[in-house]
Short mmCIF file of C-alpha atoms and ligand atoms in Angstrom, two decimals:
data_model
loop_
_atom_site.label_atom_id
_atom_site.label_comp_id
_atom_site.label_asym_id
_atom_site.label_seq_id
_atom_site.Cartn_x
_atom_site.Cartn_y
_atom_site.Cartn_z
CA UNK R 1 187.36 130.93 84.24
CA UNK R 2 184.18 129.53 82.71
CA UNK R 3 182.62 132.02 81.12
CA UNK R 4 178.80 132.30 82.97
CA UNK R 5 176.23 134.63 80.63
CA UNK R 6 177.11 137.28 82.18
CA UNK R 7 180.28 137.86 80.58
CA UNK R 8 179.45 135.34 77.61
CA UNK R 9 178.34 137.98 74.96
CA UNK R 10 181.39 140.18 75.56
CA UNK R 11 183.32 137.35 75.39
CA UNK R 12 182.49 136.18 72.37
CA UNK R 13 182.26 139.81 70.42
CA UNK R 14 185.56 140.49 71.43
CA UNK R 15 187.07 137.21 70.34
CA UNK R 16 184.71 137.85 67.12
CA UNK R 17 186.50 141.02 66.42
CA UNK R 18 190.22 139.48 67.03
CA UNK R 19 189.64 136.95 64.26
CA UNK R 20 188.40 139.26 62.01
CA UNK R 21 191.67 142.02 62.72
CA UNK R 22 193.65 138.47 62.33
CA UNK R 23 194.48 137.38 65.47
CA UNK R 24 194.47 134.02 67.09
CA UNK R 25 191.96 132.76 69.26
CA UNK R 26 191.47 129.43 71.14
CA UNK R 27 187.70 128.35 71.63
CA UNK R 28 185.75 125.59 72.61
CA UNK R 29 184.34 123.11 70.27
CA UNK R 30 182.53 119.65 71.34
CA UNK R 31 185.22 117.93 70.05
CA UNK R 32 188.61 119.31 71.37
CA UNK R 33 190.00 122.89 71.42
CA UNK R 34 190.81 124.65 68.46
CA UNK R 35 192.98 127.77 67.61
CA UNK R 36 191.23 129.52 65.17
CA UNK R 37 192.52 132.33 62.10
CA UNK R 38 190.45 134.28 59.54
CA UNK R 39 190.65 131.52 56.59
CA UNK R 40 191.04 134.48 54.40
CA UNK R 41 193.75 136.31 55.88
CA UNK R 42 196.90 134.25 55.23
CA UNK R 43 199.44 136.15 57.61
CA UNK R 44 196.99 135.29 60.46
CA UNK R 45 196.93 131.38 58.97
CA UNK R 46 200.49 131.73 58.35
CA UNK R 47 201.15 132.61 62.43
CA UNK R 48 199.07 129.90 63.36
CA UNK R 49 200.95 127.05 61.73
CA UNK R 50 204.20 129.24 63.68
CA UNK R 51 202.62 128.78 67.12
CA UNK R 52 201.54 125.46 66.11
CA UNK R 53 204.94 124.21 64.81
CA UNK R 54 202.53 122.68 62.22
CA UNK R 55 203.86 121.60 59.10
CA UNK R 56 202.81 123.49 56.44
CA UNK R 57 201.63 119.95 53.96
CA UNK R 58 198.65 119.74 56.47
CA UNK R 59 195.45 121.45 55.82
CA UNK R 60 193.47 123.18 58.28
CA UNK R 61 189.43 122.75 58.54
CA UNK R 62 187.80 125.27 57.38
CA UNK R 63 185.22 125.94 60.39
CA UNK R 64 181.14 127.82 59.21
CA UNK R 65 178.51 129.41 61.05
CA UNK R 66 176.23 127.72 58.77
CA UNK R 67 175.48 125.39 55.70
CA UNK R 68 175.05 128.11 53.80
CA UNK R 69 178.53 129.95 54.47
CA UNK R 70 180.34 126.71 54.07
CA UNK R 71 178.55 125.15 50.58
CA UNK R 72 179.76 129.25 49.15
CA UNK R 73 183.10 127.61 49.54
CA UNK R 74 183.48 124.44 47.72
CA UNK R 75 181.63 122.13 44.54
CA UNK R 76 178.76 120.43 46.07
CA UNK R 77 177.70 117.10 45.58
CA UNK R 78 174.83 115.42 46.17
CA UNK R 79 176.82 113.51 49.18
CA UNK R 80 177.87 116.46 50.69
CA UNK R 81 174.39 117.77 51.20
CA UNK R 82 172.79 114.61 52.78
CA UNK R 83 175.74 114.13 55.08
CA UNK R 84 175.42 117.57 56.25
CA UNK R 85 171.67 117.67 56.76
CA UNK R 86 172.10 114.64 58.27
CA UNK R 87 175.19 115.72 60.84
CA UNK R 88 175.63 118.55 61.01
CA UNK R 89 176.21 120.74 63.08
CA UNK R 90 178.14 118.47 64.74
CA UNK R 91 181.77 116.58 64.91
CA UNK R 92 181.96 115.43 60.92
CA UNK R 93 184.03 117.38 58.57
CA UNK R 94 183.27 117.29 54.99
CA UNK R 95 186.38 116.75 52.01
CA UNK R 96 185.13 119.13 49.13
CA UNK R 97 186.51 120.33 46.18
CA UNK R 98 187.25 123.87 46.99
CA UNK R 99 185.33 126.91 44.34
CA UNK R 100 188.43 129.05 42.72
CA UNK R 101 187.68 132.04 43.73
CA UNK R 102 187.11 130.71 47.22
CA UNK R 103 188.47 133.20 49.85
CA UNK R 104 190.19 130.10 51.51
CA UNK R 105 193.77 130.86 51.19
CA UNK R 106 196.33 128.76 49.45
CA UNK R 107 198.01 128.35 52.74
CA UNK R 108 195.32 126.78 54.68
CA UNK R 109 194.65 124.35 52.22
CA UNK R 110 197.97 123.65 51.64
CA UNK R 111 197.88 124.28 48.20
CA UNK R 112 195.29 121.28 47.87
CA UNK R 113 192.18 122.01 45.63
CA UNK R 114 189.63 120.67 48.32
CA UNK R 115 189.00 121.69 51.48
CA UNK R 116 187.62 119.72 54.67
CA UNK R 117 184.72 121.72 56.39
CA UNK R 118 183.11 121.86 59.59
CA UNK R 119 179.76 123.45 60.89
CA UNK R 120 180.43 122.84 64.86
CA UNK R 121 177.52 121.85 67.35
CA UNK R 122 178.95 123.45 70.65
CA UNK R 123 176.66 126.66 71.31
CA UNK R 124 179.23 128.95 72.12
CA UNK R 125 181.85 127.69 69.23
CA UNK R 126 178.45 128.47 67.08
CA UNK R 127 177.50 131.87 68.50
CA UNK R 128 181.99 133.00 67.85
CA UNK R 129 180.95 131.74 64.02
CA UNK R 130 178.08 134.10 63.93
CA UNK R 131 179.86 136.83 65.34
CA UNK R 132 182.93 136.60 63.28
CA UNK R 133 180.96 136.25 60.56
CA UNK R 134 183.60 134.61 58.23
CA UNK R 135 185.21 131.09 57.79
CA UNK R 136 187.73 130.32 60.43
CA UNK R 137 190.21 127.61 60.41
CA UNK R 138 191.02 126.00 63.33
CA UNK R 139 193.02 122.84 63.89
CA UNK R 140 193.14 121.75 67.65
CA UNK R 141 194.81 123.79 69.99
CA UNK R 142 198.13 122.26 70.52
CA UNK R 143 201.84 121.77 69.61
CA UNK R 144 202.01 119.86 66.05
CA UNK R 145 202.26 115.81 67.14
CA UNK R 146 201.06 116.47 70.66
CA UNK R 147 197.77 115.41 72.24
CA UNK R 148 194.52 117.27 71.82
CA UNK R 149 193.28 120.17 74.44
CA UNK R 150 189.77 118.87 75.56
CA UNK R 151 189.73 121.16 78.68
CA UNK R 152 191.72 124.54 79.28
CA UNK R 153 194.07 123.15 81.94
CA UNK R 154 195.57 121.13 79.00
CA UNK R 155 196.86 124.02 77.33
CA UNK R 156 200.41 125.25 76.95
CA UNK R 157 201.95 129.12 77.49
CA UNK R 158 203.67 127.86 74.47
CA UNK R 159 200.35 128.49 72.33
CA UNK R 160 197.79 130.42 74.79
CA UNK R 161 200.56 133.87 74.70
CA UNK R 162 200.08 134.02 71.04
CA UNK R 163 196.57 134.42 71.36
CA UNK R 164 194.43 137.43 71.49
CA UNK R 165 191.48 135.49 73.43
CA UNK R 166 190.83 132.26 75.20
CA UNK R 167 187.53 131.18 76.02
CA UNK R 168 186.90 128.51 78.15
CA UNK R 169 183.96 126.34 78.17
CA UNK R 170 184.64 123.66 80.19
CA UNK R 171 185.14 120.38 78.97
CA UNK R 172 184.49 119.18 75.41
CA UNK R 173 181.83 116.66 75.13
CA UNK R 174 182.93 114.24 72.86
CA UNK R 175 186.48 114.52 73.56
CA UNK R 176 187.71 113.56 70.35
CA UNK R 177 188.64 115.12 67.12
CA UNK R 178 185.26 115.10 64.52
CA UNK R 179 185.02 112.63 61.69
CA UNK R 180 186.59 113.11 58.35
CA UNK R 181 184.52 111.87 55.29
CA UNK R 182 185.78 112.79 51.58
CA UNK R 183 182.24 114.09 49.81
CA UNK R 184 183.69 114.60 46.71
CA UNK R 185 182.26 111.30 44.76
CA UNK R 186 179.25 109.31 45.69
CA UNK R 187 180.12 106.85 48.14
CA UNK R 188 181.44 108.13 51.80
CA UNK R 189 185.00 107.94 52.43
CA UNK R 190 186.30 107.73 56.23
CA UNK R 191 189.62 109.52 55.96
CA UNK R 192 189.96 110.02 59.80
CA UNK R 193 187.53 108.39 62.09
CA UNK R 194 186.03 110.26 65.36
CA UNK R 195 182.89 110.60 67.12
CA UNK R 196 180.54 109.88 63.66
CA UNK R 197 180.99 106.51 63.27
CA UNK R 198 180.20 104.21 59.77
CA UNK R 199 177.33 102.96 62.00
CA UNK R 200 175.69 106.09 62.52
CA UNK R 201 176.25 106.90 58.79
CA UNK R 202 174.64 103.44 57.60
CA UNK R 203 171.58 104.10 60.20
CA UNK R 204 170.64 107.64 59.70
CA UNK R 205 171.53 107.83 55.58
CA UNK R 206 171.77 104.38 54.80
CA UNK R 207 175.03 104.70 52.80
CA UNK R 208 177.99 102.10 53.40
CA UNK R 209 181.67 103.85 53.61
CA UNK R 210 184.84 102.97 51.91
CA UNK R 211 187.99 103.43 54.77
CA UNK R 212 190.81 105.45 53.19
CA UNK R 213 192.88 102.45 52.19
CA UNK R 214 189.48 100.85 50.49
CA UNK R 215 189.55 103.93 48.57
CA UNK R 216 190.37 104.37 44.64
CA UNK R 217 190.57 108.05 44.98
CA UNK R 218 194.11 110.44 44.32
CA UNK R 219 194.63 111.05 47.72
CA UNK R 220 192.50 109.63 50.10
CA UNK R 221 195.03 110.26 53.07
CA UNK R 222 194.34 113.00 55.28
CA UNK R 223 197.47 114.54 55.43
CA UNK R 224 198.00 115.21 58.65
CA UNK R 225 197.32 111.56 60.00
CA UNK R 226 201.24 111.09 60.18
CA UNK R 227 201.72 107.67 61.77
CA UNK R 228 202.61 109.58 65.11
CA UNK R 229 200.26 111.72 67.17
CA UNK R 230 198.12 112.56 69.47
CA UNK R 231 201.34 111.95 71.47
CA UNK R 232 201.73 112.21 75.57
CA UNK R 233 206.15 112.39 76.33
CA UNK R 234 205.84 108.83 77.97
CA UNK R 235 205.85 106.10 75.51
CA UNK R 236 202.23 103.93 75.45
CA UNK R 237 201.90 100.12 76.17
CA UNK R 238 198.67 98.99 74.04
CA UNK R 239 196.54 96.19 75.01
CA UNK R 240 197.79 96.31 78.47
CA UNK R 241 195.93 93.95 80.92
CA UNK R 242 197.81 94.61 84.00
CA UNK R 243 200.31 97.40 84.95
CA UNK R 244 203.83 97.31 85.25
CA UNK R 245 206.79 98.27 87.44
CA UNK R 246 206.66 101.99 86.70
CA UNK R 247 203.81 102.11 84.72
CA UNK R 248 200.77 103.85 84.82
CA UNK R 249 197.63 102.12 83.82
CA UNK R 250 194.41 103.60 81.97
CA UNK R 251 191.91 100.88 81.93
CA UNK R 252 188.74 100.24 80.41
CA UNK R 253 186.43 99.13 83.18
CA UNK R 254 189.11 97.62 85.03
CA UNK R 255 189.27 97.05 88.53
CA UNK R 256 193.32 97.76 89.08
CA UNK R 257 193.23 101.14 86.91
CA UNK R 258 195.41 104.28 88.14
CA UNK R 259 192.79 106.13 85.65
CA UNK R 260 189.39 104.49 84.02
CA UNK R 261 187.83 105.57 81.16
CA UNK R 262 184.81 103.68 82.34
CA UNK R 263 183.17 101.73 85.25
CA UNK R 264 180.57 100.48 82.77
CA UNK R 265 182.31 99.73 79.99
CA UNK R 266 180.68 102.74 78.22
CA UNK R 267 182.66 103.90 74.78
CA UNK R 268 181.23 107.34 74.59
CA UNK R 269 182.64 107.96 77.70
CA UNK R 270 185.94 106.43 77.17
CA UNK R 271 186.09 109.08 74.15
CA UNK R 272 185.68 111.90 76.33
CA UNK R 273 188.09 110.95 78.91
CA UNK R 274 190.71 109.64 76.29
CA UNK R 275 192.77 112.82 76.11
CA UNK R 276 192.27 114.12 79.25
CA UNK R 277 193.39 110.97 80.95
CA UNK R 278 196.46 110.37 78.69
CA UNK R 279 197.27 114.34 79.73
CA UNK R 280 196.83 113.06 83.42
CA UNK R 281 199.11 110.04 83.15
CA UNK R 282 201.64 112.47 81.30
CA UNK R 283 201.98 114.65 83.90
CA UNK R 284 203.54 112.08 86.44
CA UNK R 285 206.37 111.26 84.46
CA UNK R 286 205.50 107.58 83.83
CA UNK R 287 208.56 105.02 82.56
CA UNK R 288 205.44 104.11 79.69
CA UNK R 289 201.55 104.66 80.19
CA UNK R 290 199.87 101.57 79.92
CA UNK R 291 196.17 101.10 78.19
CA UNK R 292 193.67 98.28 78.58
CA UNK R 293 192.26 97.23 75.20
CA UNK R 294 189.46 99.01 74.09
CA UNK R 295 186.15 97.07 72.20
CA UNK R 296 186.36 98.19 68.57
CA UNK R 297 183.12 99.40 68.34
CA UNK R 298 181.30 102.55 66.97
CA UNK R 299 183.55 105.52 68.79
CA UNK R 300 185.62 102.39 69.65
CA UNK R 301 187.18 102.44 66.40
CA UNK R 302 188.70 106.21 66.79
CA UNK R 303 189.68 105.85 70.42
CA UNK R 304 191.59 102.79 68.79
CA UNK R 305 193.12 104.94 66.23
CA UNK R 306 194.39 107.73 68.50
CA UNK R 307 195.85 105.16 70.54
CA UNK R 308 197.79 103.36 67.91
CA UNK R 309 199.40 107.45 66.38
CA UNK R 310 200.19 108.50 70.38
CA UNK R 311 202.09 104.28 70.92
CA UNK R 312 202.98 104.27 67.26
CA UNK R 313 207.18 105.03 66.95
CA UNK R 314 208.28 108.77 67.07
CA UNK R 315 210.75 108.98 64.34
CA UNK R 316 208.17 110.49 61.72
CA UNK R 317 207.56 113.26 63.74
CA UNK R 318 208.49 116.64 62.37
CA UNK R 319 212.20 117.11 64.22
CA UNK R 320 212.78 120.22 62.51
CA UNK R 321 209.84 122.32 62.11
CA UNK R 322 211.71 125.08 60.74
CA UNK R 323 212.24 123.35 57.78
CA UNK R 324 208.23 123.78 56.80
CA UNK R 325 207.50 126.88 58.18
CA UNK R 326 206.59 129.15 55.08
O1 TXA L 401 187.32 118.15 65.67
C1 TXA L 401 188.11 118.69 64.91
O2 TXA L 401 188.15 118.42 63.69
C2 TXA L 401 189.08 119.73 65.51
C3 TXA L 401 188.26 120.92 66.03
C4 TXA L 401 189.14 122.04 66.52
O3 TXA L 401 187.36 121.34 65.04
N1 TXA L 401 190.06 120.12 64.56
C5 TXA L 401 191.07 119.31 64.18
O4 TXA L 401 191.96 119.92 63.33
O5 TXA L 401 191.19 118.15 64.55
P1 TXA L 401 193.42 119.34 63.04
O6 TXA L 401 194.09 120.41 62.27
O7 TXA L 401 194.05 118.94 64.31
O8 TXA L 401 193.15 118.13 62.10
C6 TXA L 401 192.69 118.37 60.79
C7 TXA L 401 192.83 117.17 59.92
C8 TXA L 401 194.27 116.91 59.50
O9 TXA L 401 194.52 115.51 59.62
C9 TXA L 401 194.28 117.35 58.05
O10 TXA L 401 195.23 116.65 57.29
C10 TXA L 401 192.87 117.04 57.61
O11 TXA L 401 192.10 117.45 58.71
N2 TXA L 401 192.47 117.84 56.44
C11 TXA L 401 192.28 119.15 56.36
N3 TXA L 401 191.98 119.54 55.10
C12 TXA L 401 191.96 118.42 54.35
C13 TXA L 401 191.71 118.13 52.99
N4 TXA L 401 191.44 119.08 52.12
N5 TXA L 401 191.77 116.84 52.59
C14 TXA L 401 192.03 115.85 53.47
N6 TXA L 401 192.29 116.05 54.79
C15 TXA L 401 192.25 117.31 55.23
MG1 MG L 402 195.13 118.02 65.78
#
């Protein structure tokens, strides 16, 4: 059910009092869905990466009501503070070096000394932050290696029974997971791109960004961008121009699509329909899913990257989660 105002405010205090007693709750964000903990309380953090079958090397973002709730949490530098007056709130998390006697549990940072944070721009998501009144982390709301949730109907029993609350908001906006930049030093550093793109960063701050492998820094890889993700079961054929026996074909304004992420050749909404689409094309047991190639352009760029984990081989996936559960 969509929750209509009505039942929005109870909604939303309820699910503000689970996280704080440490439960789980899935919300909306305008990126994808997340399943969010009380950063502080590490048995709650510790059950997430359980339901998530998430390995526990990957950090979780650290999500804020506020600028003010997040920069309590970490060093910050001069970068950090013009990025996030310039995005946020919105889809960009920031890479900071984390304060020690942050509340941010070891766990959710993986034992790393920075942590990536988020301040999101989806009203309800932001109205939950208020209400909880602490730092949640929340990575999206599905199975470790799996694709995104960008509407309810893509969740899984698997994750939605451990939770105390789900609320749904409809569909996410943006449709793909926010931008990671690493604020620590003075020039930008993409670690995962999404729906902030370098462009928007040159035009609104005029600052140029190094890409991950550009960078000099210790460990400019997020860690969680294994080479596989964002994975549908069927395997994907990139760069596709026509479909194949068996196939079933997600184009890119194309006239012969099963499923197109745009009649007009729009990216924006080829972001938004990336997930959801590769969830549809899933679902009817394809021999591969085929994709049209996609302009590498602004969003272009990220859509291109999720593409390349979900086609990219399956061997690096975590086969035995067990073995990283702490
Ligand atoms: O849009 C989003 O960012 C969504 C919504 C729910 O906010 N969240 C999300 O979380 O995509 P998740 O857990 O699926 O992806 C988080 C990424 C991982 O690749 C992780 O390695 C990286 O953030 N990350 C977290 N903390 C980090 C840190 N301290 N340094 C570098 N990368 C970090
Ligand atoms: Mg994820």
């Amino acid at each position: 059910m969509i929750i209509t105002s009505a039942y929005k405010e109870k909604i939303i205090e309820r699910a503000g009092l689970a996280l704080r007693q440490g439960k789980l709750v899935i919300f909306p964000t305008e990126t994808v869905y997340g399943i969010g903990a009380a950063a502080k309380n590490s048995n709650a953090v510790a059950k997430l990466y359980e339901v998530k079958n998430r390995p526990s090397f990957n950090p979780l973002i650290v999500h804020c009501a506020n600028q003010e709730m997040a920069f309590k949490l970490v060093k910050v530098t001069k970068l950090a503070k013009k990025l996030s007056d310039a995005f946020w709130p919105g889809p960009m998390s920031l890479v900071l070096t984390c304060l020690e006697n942050s509340p941010v549990c070891p766990l959710a940072r993986a034992g790393l000394d920075s942590i990536a944070l988020r301040i999101p721009a989806n009203p309800i998501c932001k109205q939950l932050l208020e209400v909880a009144g602490i730092p949640i982390v929340a990575p999206s709301a599905n199975l470790s290696g799996e694709l995104s949730p960008t509407d309810v109907k893509h969740l899984k029993n698997e994750i939605v029974k451990h939770c105390a609350e789900v609320i749904d908001a409809g569909r996410c906006s943006k449709g793909i997971e926010s931008t990671i930049v690493d604020a620590r030093n003075e020039i930008p550093v993409i670690l995962r791109p999404g729906p902030i793109t370098e462009e928007d960063i040159k035009t609104q701050i005029n600052m140029q960004c190094f890409h991950s492998n550009q960078s000099q820094l210790d460990s400019p890889i997020s860690p969680g961008q294994l080479a596989s993700h964002y994975a549908p079961s069927a395997k994907l054929r990139l760069n596709a121009t026509q479909k194949k026996q068996g196939e079933v074909f997600i184009g890119f304004n194309s006239p012969n699509a099963d499923f197109n992420l745009t009649e007009t050749g729009d990216l924006l909404e080829s972001a938004a329909n990336l997930f959801d689409m590769l969830h549809m094309a899933d679902k009817q047991n394809p021999v591969r899913i085929a994709v049209a190639p996609i302009p590498n352009d602004g969003i272009g760029e990220a859509i291109n990257e999720r593409l390349a984990r979900a086609a990219a081989p399956r061997d690096n996936l975590i086969k035995n989660p067990e073995e990283y559960k702490t």
